[in-house]
Coordinates of C-alpha atoms in Angstrom, one line a residue:
M1 CA -167.3 -228.4 -32.6
R2 CA -164.1 -226.5 -31.9
K3 CA -162.2 -228.1 -29.0
T4 CA -161.2 -226.0 -26.0
R5 CA -157.5 -225.4 -25.8
K6 CA -155.2 -223.6 -23.4
K7 CA -153.0 -221.0 -24.9
V8 CA -149.6 -219.9 -23.5
V9 CA -150.7 -216.3 -23.9
S10 CA -153.9 -216.8 -22.0
I11 CA -152.1 -218.5 -19.1
A12 CA -149.7 -215.5 -19.0
L13 CA -152.6 -213.1 -19.0
C14 CA -154.2 -214.8 -16.1
C15 CA -150.9 -214.8 -14.3
A16 CA -150.6 -211.1 -14.9
M17 CA -154.0 -210.3 -13.5
L18 CA -153.6 -212.5 -10.4
A19 CA -150.1 -211.5 -9.6
S20 CA -150.3 -207.7 -10.4
I21 CA -146.9 -208.0 -12.1
T22 CA -144.3 -205.4 -12.7
A23 CA -145.5 -201.9 -13.6
C24 CA -143.7 -199.1 -15.4
G25 CA -141.3 -197.3 -13.1
G26 CA -141.0 -199.9 -10.5
N27 CA -139.8 -203.5 -11.0
N28 CA -137.6 -205.9 -9.2
S29 CA -136.7 -208.1 -12.1
D30 CA -133.2 -209.5 -12.6
P31 CA -132.6 -208.7 -16.3
T32 CA -129.8 -210.0 -18.4
T33 CA -128.3 -206.5 -18.7
T34 CA -129.1 -203.4 -16.6
A35 CA -128.5 -200.3 -18.7
G36 CA -128.0 -197.3 -16.5
T37 CA -128.7 -196.6 -12.9
T38 CA -130.0 -193.2 -11.8
P39 CA -131.1 -190.9 -14.6
A40 CA -128.9 -187.9 -14.8
S41 CA -127.5 -185.2 -17.1
T42 CA -124.7 -186.2 -19.3
T43 CA -122.1 -184.6 -21.5
T44 CA -122.7 -185.6 -25.1
S45 CA -122.0 -184.6 -28.6
S46 CA -124.8 -183.0 -30.5
G47 CA -125.3 -185.7 -33.2
G48 CA -121.6 -186.3 -33.6
S49 CA -120.6 -182.6 -33.6
S50 CA -117.1 -181.7 -32.3
N51 CA -118.8 -179.1 -30.0
E52 CA -119.4 -180.8 -26.7
T53 CA -122.4 -179.5 -24.8
T54 CA -124.0 -180.4 -21.5
T55 CA -127.4 -181.8 -22.5
A56 CA -130.2 -182.2 -19.9
P57 CA -132.4 -185.2 -20.1
Q58 CA -135.0 -185.0 -22.8
Q59 CA -138.1 -183.0 -21.9
T60 CA -141.6 -183.2 -23.3
T61 CA -144.2 -180.5 -23.7
S62 CA -147.0 -183.0 -22.9
D63 CA -148.4 -183.7 -19.5
V64 CA -147.6 -187.4 -19.6
V65 CA -146.0 -188.6 -16.4
K66 CA -142.4 -189.6 -16.8
P67 CA -141.7 -193.2 -15.6
D68 CA -138.7 -193.8 -13.3
S69 CA -137.8 -197.0 -15.1
L70 CA -138.7 -199.1 -18.1
R71 CA -137.9 -202.8 -18.5
I72 CA -137.4 -203.5 -22.2
V73 CA -137.1 -207.0 -23.7
H74 CA -135.4 -207.2 -27.1
D75 CA -133.1 -209.3 -29.3
G76 CA -129.6 -208.7 -30.8
T77 CA -130.8 -206.0 -33.2
I78 CA -129.6 -203.7 -30.4
L79 CA -125.9 -204.1 -30.3
T80 CA -124.7 -206.8 -27.9
E81 CA -121.1 -205.5 -27.7
G82 CA -121.3 -202.3 -25.7
L83 CA -125.0 -202.8 -24.7
A84 CA -124.4 -201.5 -21.2
E85 CA -122.6 -198.4 -22.5
F86 CA -125.4 -197.7 -25.0
G87 CA -128.1 -198.2 -22.3
K88 CA -126.4 -195.9 -19.9
Q89 CA -126.1 -193.1 -22.4
I90 CA -129.7 -193.5 -23.6
S91 CA -131.0 -193.6 -20.0
E92 CA -129.2 -190.4 -19.2
L93 CA -130.4 -188.6 -22.3
V94 CA -134.0 -189.5 -21.8
G95 CA -134.0 -189.2 -18.0
V96 CA -135.5 -192.7 -17.6
N97 CA -133.7 -195.8 -16.4
Y98 CA -133.8 -198.2 -19.3
V99 CA -133.4 -201.8 -18.1
L100 CA -132.4 -203.6 -21.2
D101 CA -133.2 -207.3 -21.1
Q102 CA -131.6 -208.9 -24.1
Q103 CA -132.7 -212.4 -25.2
D104 CA -131.0 -214.9 -27.5
H105 CA -131.3 -213.5 -31.0
S106 CA -131.2 -216.9 -32.7
A107 CA -134.1 -218.3 -30.6
Y108 CA -135.9 -215.1 -29.9
A109 CA -139.4 -216.4 -30.8
D110 CA -139.0 -219.1 -28.1
A111 CA -137.7 -216.5 -25.6
V112 CA -140.7 -214.3 -26.2
G113 CA -143.0 -217.2 -25.5
R114 CA -141.2 -217.9 -22.2
V115 CA -141.4 -214.2 -21.2
F116 CA -145.2 -214.1 -21.7
A117 CA -145.7 -217.5 -20.1
S118 CA -143.8 -216.6 -17.0
G119 CA -146.2 -213.8 -16.1
D120 CA -143.3 -211.5 -15.4
W121 CA -144.0 -209.2 -18.4
P122 CA -141.8 -206.3 -19.3
D123 CA -143.1 -202.8 -20.0
V124 CA -141.9 -202.8 -23.6
I125 CA -141.1 -205.7 -25.9
L126 CA -139.8 -206.1 -29.4
L127 CA -142.0 -208.5 -31.4
P128 CA -141.5 -209.9 -34.9
A129 CA -144.5 -209.3 -37.1
G130 CA -146.0 -212.8 -36.7
L131 CA -145.8 -212.6 -32.9
Y132 CA -147.1 -209.1 -33.0
A133 CA -150.4 -210.2 -34.6
T134 CA -150.7 -213.1 -32.2
Y135 CA -150.2 -211.2 -29.0
A136 CA -152.2 -208.1 -30.1
T137 CA -155.3 -210.3 -30.4
T138 CA -155.0 -211.7 -26.9
G139 CA -155.1 -208.3 -25.1
A140 CA -151.4 -208.5 -24.2
L141 CA -150.5 -205.3 -26.0
W142 CA -151.5 -201.7 -25.4
D143 CA -153.5 -200.0 -28.2
M144 CA -151.2 -197.1 -29.2
T145 CA -153.3 -195.9 -32.2
D146 CA -154.2 -192.5 -30.8
A147 CA -150.7 -191.8 -29.5
Y148 CA -149.2 -192.8 -32.9
E149 CA -151.6 -190.7 -34.9
Q150 CA -150.8 -187.6 -32.9
W151 CA -147.1 -188.3 -33.2
K152 CA -147.4 -188.8 -36.9
T153 CA -148.7 -185.3 -37.2
E154 CA -145.8 -184.0 -35.2
L155 CA -143.2 -185.8 -37.4
G156 CA -144.7 -184.2 -40.5
D157 CA -142.4 -184.3 -43.5
R158 CA -139.7 -186.2 -41.5
L159 CA -141.9 -189.4 -41.9
V160 CA -140.7 -190.8 -45.2
S161 CA -142.4 -194.2 -44.8
N162 CA -145.9 -195.0 -43.6
V163 CA -145.1 -198.7 -43.0
N164 CA -146.9 -198.6 -39.7
D165 CA -150.2 -197.7 -41.3
G166 CA -150.0 -201.1 -43.0
L167 CA -149.4 -202.9 -39.7
K168 CA -152.7 -202.0 -38.1
I169 CA -155.0 -204.8 -37.0
N170 CA -158.7 -204.0 -37.6
G171 CA -157.7 -200.4 -37.9
R172 CA -155.8 -200.3 -34.6
L173 CA -152.0 -200.2 -34.0
Y174 CA -150.5 -202.2 -31.1
G175 CA -146.8 -201.6 -31.9
F176 CA -144.4 -199.3 -33.7
A177 CA -141.8 -200.2 -36.4
P178 CA -139.0 -197.6 -36.6
T179 CA -137.7 -199.1 -39.8
R180 CA -138.8 -201.0 -42.9
G181 CA -138.4 -204.7 -42.6
N182 CA -135.5 -205.3 -45.0
G183 CA -134.7 -208.8 -46.3
C184 CA -132.1 -211.2 -47.4
I185 CA -130.2 -211.7 -50.6
T186 CA -127.7 -214.4 -51.6
Y187 CA -124.1 -213.5 -51.6
V188 CA -121.7 -215.9 -53.5
K189 CA -117.9 -215.8 -53.2
Q190 CA -116.5 -214.9 -56.6
A191 CA -113.2 -216.6 -55.6
W192 CA -115.0 -219.9 -55.2
L193 CA -116.8 -219.5 -58.5
D194 CA -113.4 -219.0 -60.1
A195 CA -111.9 -221.9 -58.3
V196 CA -114.5 -224.4 -59.7
G197 CA -114.7 -222.6 -63.1
I198 CA -118.3 -221.6 -63.3
Q199 CA -120.4 -218.5 -63.6
A200 CA -123.1 -217.4 -61.1
P201 CA -126.2 -219.6 -61.4
T202 CA -129.4 -218.4 -63.1
N203 CA -131.7 -221.4 -62.4
W204 CA -132.1 -224.3 -60.0
D205 CA -130.0 -226.8 -61.9
E206 CA -127.1 -224.4 -62.1
Y207 CA -127.5 -223.4 -58.4
Y208 CA -127.5 -227.1 -57.3
N209 CA -124.5 -227.8 -59.5
M210 CA -122.7 -224.8 -57.8
L211 CA -123.4 -226.3 -54.4
K212 CA -122.1 -229.7 -55.6
L213 CA -118.9 -228.2 -56.9
F214 CA -118.3 -226.1 -53.8
T215 CA -118.7 -229.2 -51.6
E216 CA -116.9 -231.8 -53.6
N217 CA -113.9 -229.8 -54.8
D218 CA -111.4 -227.6 -52.9
P219 CA -112.7 -224.0 -53.5
D220 CA -110.9 -222.7 -50.3
G221 CA -107.6 -224.1 -51.5
D222 CA -106.6 -225.7 -48.2
G223 CA -105.9 -229.1 -49.8
T224 CA -108.9 -230.9 -48.2
N225 CA -112.6 -231.3 -49.2
N226 CA -114.0 -229.8 -46.0
T227 CA -116.4 -227.3 -47.4
Y228 CA -120.2 -227.0 -48.0
G229 CA -122.1 -225.3 -50.8
V230 CA -124.4 -223.4 -48.5
S231 CA -125.3 -223.1 -44.8
A232 CA -128.2 -221.4 -43.0
A233 CA -129.5 -220.7 -39.5
G234 CA -132.3 -223.3 -39.6
I235 CA -133.8 -225.4 -42.4
I236 CA -136.9 -223.2 -41.9
G237 CA -137.0 -219.9 -40.0
Q238 CA -138.5 -219.4 -36.6
E239 CA -140.5 -216.4 -37.7
A240 CA -142.0 -214.9 -40.9
P241 CA -141.0 -214.9 -43.7
Y242 CA -139.6 -218.4 -42.7
T243 CA -137.9 -219.1 -46.1
N244 CA -135.6 -216.2 -46.3
F245 CA -132.3 -217.9 -45.4
L246 CA -132.8 -220.7 -48.1
P247 CA -134.8 -218.9 -50.8
E248 CA -133.5 -220.9 -53.8
F249 CA -134.8 -224.1 -52.2
Y250 CA -138.3 -222.8 -51.3
Q251 CA -138.8 -220.6 -54.4
Q252 CA -142.6 -220.0 -54.6
A253 CA -143.4 -222.2 -51.5
Y254 CA -144.6 -220.4 -48.4
P255 CA -145.3 -222.5 -45.3
D256 CA -148.0 -220.5 -43.7
F257 CA -151.6 -219.5 -44.6
V258 CA -151.6 -217.4 -47.8
Q259 CA -154.3 -215.3 -49.5
G260 CA -154.7 -216.1 -53.2
D261 CA -155.3 -213.6 -55.9
D262 CA -159.0 -214.4 -55.7
G263 CA -159.0 -213.3 -52.0
I264 CA -159.4 -216.8 -50.7
W265 CA -157.1 -218.0 -48.0
Y266 CA -155.4 -221.4 -48.3
D267 CA -152.8 -223.5 -46.4
G268 CA -149.5 -222.7 -48.0
F269 CA -147.8 -225.8 -46.5
D270 CA -150.2 -228.2 -48.2
T271 CA -149.2 -227.3 -51.8
E272 CA -147.2 -228.8 -54.7
E273 CA -144.8 -225.9 -54.3
M274 CA -144.0 -227.1 -50.8
V275 CA -143.6 -230.7 -51.9
A276 CA -141.0 -229.5 -54.5
A277 CA -139.2 -227.4 -51.9
L278 CA -139.0 -230.4 -49.5
E279 CA -137.5 -232.5 -52.3
R280 CA -134.9 -229.9 -53.1
L281 CA -134.0 -229.5 -49.5
Q282 CA -133.8 -233.3 -49.0
S283 CA -131.5 -233.8 -52.0
A284 CA -129.0 -231.1 -50.9
Y285 CA -129.1 -232.1 -47.2
Q286 CA -128.6 -235.8 -47.8
A287 CA -125.7 -235.1 -50.2
K288 CA -124.3 -232.7 -47.6
Y289 CA -124.2 -229.8 -50.1
L290 CA -126.3 -228.1 -47.4
D291 CA -124.4 -227.9 -44.2
P292 CA -126.0 -230.5 -41.8
E293 CA -125.4 -228.2 -38.9
S294 CA -127.9 -225.8 -40.5
L295 CA -130.5 -227.7 -38.4
T296 CA -129.2 -226.3 -35.2
D297 CA -126.8 -223.4 -36.0
G298 CA -127.7 -219.8 -35.1
T299 CA -127.1 -216.8 -37.2
K300 CA -123.8 -216.0 -35.5
D301 CA -122.6 -219.6 -36.1
V302 CA -123.4 -219.4 -39.8
R303 CA -121.8 -215.9 -40.2
N304 CA -118.5 -217.2 -38.5
K305 CA -118.4 -220.2 -40.9
F306 CA -118.7 -217.9 -43.9
Y307 CA -115.9 -215.7 -42.6
D308 CA -113.8 -218.9 -41.9
D309 CA -114.3 -220.0 -45.6
K310 CA -116.4 -223.1 -44.7
F311 CA -119.1 -222.5 -47.4
G312 CA -119.5 -220.3 -50.5
A313 CA -123.1 -219.2 -50.9
F314 CA -124.7 -217.2 -48.0
T315 CA -128.2 -215.8 -47.9
Y316 CA -128.3 -212.9 -45.4
W317 CA -129.5 -209.4 -44.9
A318 CA -129.1 -206.7 -47.5
G319 CA -127.7 -203.3 -46.9
T320 CA -125.4 -202.7 -44.0
W321 CA -124.8 -206.4 -43.6
N322 CA -123.1 -206.4 -47.0
Q323 CA -120.5 -204.1 -45.6
N324 CA -120.3 -206.2 -42.4
I325 CA -119.6 -209.3 -44.4
I326 CA -116.9 -207.6 -46.4
N327 CA -115.3 -206.2 -43.3
N328 CA -115.2 -209.6 -41.6
L329 CA -113.8 -211.4 -44.7
E330 CA -111.2 -208.8 -45.1
A331 CA -110.2 -209.2 -41.4
Q332 CA -109.7 -213.0 -42.2
G333 CA -107.5 -212.1 -45.1
L334 CA -110.0 -213.5 -47.6
S335 CA -111.3 -212.0 -50.9
T336 CA -114.2 -209.6 -50.5
D337 CA -115.4 -210.0 -54.1
L338 CA -119.0 -211.0 -53.6
V339 CA -121.7 -211.7 -56.3
L340 CA -125.1 -210.4 -55.4
L341 CA -127.1 -213.2 -56.9
D342 CA -130.0 -212.3 -59.1
P343 CA -133.1 -214.3 -58.0
I344 CA -132.9 -217.6 -60.0
D345 CA -135.6 -218.7 -62.3
G346 CA -138.4 -220.1 -60.1
L347 CA -137.6 -217.8 -57.2
E348 CA -138.1 -214.6 -59.2
Q349 CA -138.0 -212.3 -56.1
Y350 CA -136.5 -212.2 -52.6
I351 CA -138.9 -211.5 -49.7
E352 CA -138.9 -208.4 -47.5
R353 CA -140.0 -209.3 -44.0
Q354 CA -142.7 -207.4 -42.1
S355 CA -141.1 -205.0 -39.7
A356 CA -140.4 -206.0 -36.1
M357 CA -142.6 -203.9 -33.8
W358 CA -141.9 -202.2 -30.5
C359 CA -144.9 -203.0 -28.3
I360 CA -146.0 -201.8 -24.9
T361 CA -147.6 -204.5 -22.8
T362 CA -150.8 -204.2 -20.9
A363 CA -148.8 -204.9 -17.8
C364 CA -147.3 -201.4 -18.0
Q365 CA -149.2 -199.1 -15.7
N366 CA -148.1 -196.0 -17.5
P367 CA -148.2 -196.9 -21.2
E368 CA -148.5 -193.3 -22.3
G369 CA -145.3 -192.6 -20.4
A370 CA -143.6 -195.6 -22.2
F371 CA -144.7 -194.3 -25.5
E372 CA -143.5 -190.7 -24.7
Y373 CA -140.2 -191.7 -23.2
F374 CA -139.3 -194.8 -25.1
I375 CA -141.0 -195.0 -28.5
K376 CA -140.8 -191.3 -29.4
P377 CA -137.2 -190.5 -28.4
M378 CA -136.0 -193.3 -30.8
L379 CA -136.8 -191.0 -33.7
D380 CA -136.1 -187.6 -32.0
D381 CA -133.7 -186.4 -34.8
G382 CA -131.2 -185.7 -32.0
D383 CA -128.8 -187.4 -29.6
V384 CA -131.1 -190.4 -28.8
Q385 CA -131.8 -191.3 -32.4
F386 CA -128.1 -190.8 -33.1
R387 CA -127.2 -193.5 -30.6
Y388 CA -129.9 -195.8 -31.8
T389 CA -128.4 -195.4 -35.2
Y390 CA -124.6 -195.5 -34.4
G391 CA -124.3 -196.8 -30.8
A392 CA -122.6 -195.4 -27.7
K393 CA -120.1 -192.6 -28.0
G394 CA -116.7 -193.7 -26.9
F395 CA -117.4 -197.4 -27.6
H396 CA -119.1 -197.7 -31.0
W397 CA -118.2 -194.2 -32.4
D398 CA -116.3 -191.1 -31.4
D399 CA -115.3 -187.7 -32.7
K400 CA -112.0 -187.3 -30.8
A401 CA -108.5 -187.3 -32.4
E402 CA -107.2 -190.8 -32.5
T403 CA -105.9 -193.7 -34.6
V404 CA -108.4 -196.5 -35.3
V405 CA -106.8 -199.9 -36.1
V406 CA -108.8 -202.5 -38.0
G407 CA -107.7 -206.1 -38.3
E408 CA -104.8 -207.9 -36.8
G409 CA -101.2 -208.7 -37.6
D410 CA -99.9 -208.1 -41.1
G411 CA -103.4 -207.5 -42.4
A412 CA -104.1 -204.6 -39.9
T413 CA -104.8 -201.1 -41.3
S414 CA -105.0 -197.8 -39.4
T415 CA -106.7 -194.5 -40.0
D416 CA -105.9 -191.2 -38.2
Y417 CA -108.8 -189.0 -37.3
Q418 CA -108.7 -185.3 -36.3
D419 CA -110.6 -183.8 -33.3
G420 CA -114.2 -183.3 -34.3
E421 CA -114.1 -185.9 -37.1
F422 CA -116.8 -188.5 -36.7
H423 CA -115.7 -192.1 -37.1
M424 CA -116.8 -195.6 -36.1
M425 CA -114.6 -197.6 -33.7
T426 CA -113.3 -201.1 -33.8
N427 CA -115.2 -204.1 -32.4
Q428 CA -112.5 -205.6 -30.2
E429 CA -114.0 -209.1 -30.6
T430 CA -114.0 -209.1 -34.4
K431 CA -111.4 -206.4 -35.1
T432 CA -113.7 -204.9 -37.6
L433 CA -115.5 -201.5 -37.6
F434 CA -118.9 -201.2 -36.0
T435 CA -121.3 -200.1 -38.7
K436 CA -124.7 -199.3 -37.1
N437 CA -126.9 -200.0 -34.1
H438 CA -130.6 -200.8 -34.0
L439 CA -131.7 -198.3 -36.7
D440 CA -130.3 -198.8 -40.2
P441 CA -130.0 -195.2 -41.6
A442 CA -131.2 -196.5 -45.0
L443 CA -134.4 -198.1 -43.6
T444 CA -135.5 -195.7 -40.8
V445 CA -139.0 -194.3 -41.3
A446 CA -137.9 -190.9 -40.1
P447 CA -134.2 -190.5 -40.9
L448 CA -131.7 -188.3 -39.1
S449 CA -131.4 -185.0 -40.8
H450 CA -127.8 -184.6 -39.7
A451 CA -126.5 -188.1 -40.2
P452 CA -122.7 -187.8 -40.2
Q453 CA -121.8 -190.9 -42.2
S454 CA -123.5 -192.0 -45.4
Q455 CA -123.8 -195.7 -46.2
T456 CA -120.8 -197.3 -47.9
D457 CA -121.0 -198.0 -51.6
A458 CA -121.4 -201.7 -50.8
A459 CA -124.3 -201.1 -48.5
V460 CA -126.0 -198.8 -50.9
E461 CA -125.6 -201.2 -53.8
S462 CA -127.0 -204.0 -51.7
N463 CA -130.0 -202.0 -50.6
E464 CA -130.8 -200.9 -54.1
F465 CA -130.4 -204.5 -55.4
F466 CA -132.8 -205.8 -52.8
I467 CA -135.4 -203.2 -53.4
A468 CA -135.3 -203.9 -57.1
N469 CA -135.6 -207.7 -56.6
S470 CA -138.0 -208.2 -53.7
K471 CA -141.6 -208.4 -52.7
L472 CA -143.3 -207.9 -49.3
A473 CA -143.9 -211.1 -47.3
P474 CA -147.6 -212.0 -46.8
F475 CA -149.2 -210.4 -43.7
L476 CA -151.3 -212.8 -41.8
P477 CA -154.4 -211.1 -40.1
S478 CA -155.3 -211.7 -36.5
S479 CA -157.4 -214.8 -35.9
D480 CA -158.3 -216.3 -32.5
V481 CA -158.7 -219.7 -34.1
L482 CA -155.2 -219.5 -35.7
N483 CA -153.8 -218.4 -32.3
D484 CA -155.3 -221.5 -30.8
Y485 CA -153.9 -223.9 -33.3
N486 CA -150.7 -222.2 -34.6
G487 CA -148.3 -223.9 -32.1
D488 CA -149.6 -227.4 -33.0
L489 CA -149.6 -226.7 -36.7
W490 CA -146.0 -225.5 -36.6
E491 CA -145.0 -228.5 -34.6
L492 CA -146.5 -230.7 -37.3
K493 CA -144.7 -228.7 -40.1
R494 CA -141.3 -229.0 -38.4
K495 CA -141.9 -232.7 -37.8
V496 CA -142.4 -233.2 -41.5
I497 CA -139.4 -231.1 -42.4
T498 CA -137.2 -233.1 -40.0
E499 CA -138.4 -236.5 -41.2
V500 CA -138.1 -235.6 -44.9
V501 CA -135.0 -233.4 -45.0
V502 CA -132.9 -234.6 -42.1
N503 CA -133.9 -238.2 -41.9
G504 CA -134.4 -238.7 -45.7
N505 CA -137.9 -240.2 -45.5
D506 CA -140.6 -240.2 -48.2
V507 CA -142.0 -236.8 -49.0
A508 CA -145.5 -238.1 -50.0
T509 CA -145.8 -240.2 -46.8
W510 CA -145.0 -237.3 -44.5
M511 CA -147.2 -234.8 -46.4
D512 CA -150.1 -237.3 -45.9
H513 CA -149.2 -237.4 -42.2
Y514 CA -149.4 -233.6 -42.1
R515 CA -152.8 -233.5 -43.9
T516 CA -154.3 -236.2 -41.7
N517 CA -153.2 -234.6 -38.4
S518 CA -153.8 -231.0 -39.4
A519 CA -157.2 -231.4 -41.2
Q520 CA -159.5 -230.3 -38.5
M521 CA -157.3 -227.4 -37.4
V522 CA -156.7 -226.2 -41.0
E523 CA -160.4 -226.4 -41.8
E524 CA -161.3 -224.2 -38.8
V525 CA -158.5 -221.7 -39.4
L526 CA -159.5 -221.3 -43.1
A527 CA -163.2 -220.9 -42.2
D528 CA -162.2 -218.1 -39.8
L529 CA -159.9 -216.4 -42.2
N530 CA -162.4 -216.6 -45.1
K531 CA -165.5 -215.7 -43.2

């Protein structure tokens, strides 16, 4: 018999009903960042044009009631630097006070859990695909199917990707993805390959040898052996697709429930592919070819190490991030010659993650208003979408006459712009140019028709390379049984990974530990998925 378990989400739902928590248009929360105050008209550029016009807050032809305020929980995919400026401009354009509550990007899955468990739910929340499926089945998310279908008709030919149709659960949609998911590819420093005298690897043995040489030699040329072959934000990811930061190690292993070609679901963690992945990870970690701090480092930590020349192979996002990496290496005075590594034998393809979803919670008392005045403006093909794409005018970009300086000291470069000429501005923390905001122009499901700045050659090349060498991550359907057991299962999986990879213990012993302690849960989950 299936045992009774308390779920964090269920507790939060009860708290919501008992406490009558925050509703759209009126909350007293103390968010991390308050974006905007009183909605008002603002002077903006029309999509980056040099002609300044006074633009009233966005209006709608529908009879949906406009909320006064919306509290929005999100991660670092909305720019951290200049968040207040961005929020103020968006609030003024839409005519609704957006209260932007930004959570730690590196530990966002944990932050989401705390938000729902607290009972103090926001009106809108950004959820990774795995969490989207979980919370949708608990009644935590508003069903936006009808609103989306009507809007899809309004978008017409502007809608270039129907990714959201594939994200429905039992035919219903509980969130909206404004972009495709994108994914990670492996970048290798050509200067380091040259320093150790090898070509880019094509198989596991060559890849492992590259890591060994990067670690045991002096590829950065500073006279000391203080480098690693590879580093990552976590030995395994916090969210699907889990393996994307160390794909050469995991190869065909996928640590979640997977549907086979025969249509039957199985436990992807309890496979020979996972055993082989754990052995590869253990070998590299114990030899310190894999940076030991990968266990605890966040994405920003790892990026900074790559820019500081601490390791030579870096698996990170394709597209705009290729240009970001180049900009940051250049700012450090390092070579920007990067190899886009073809998937090695055994890996075959990189993984495209399922898109993150903007969801309206059932705590929002005006969900139609949240859809009309938060979801839809994001793709308005006007000033709002422009800012979701490029950021705040005067902070992330501008079109006034000025000189923009990139870098510092002898490595600094400057570019003069004329009045009316669109340009990105310099991030004063990194001394590199900002490149985009939340919406990647190459991935947006309804792109701007008047985008002023095309992607750089590096970003285009990276995007095309990823599309040609990737497959979509498995999408796990909703399951009440899985929701019950998922936390305990992942606790077991992470325990095995820590004991094997970090502590160097026997793989077979700890896989037996997993099978013994997960057997009942896995049996019930598979019975539910395969019914």
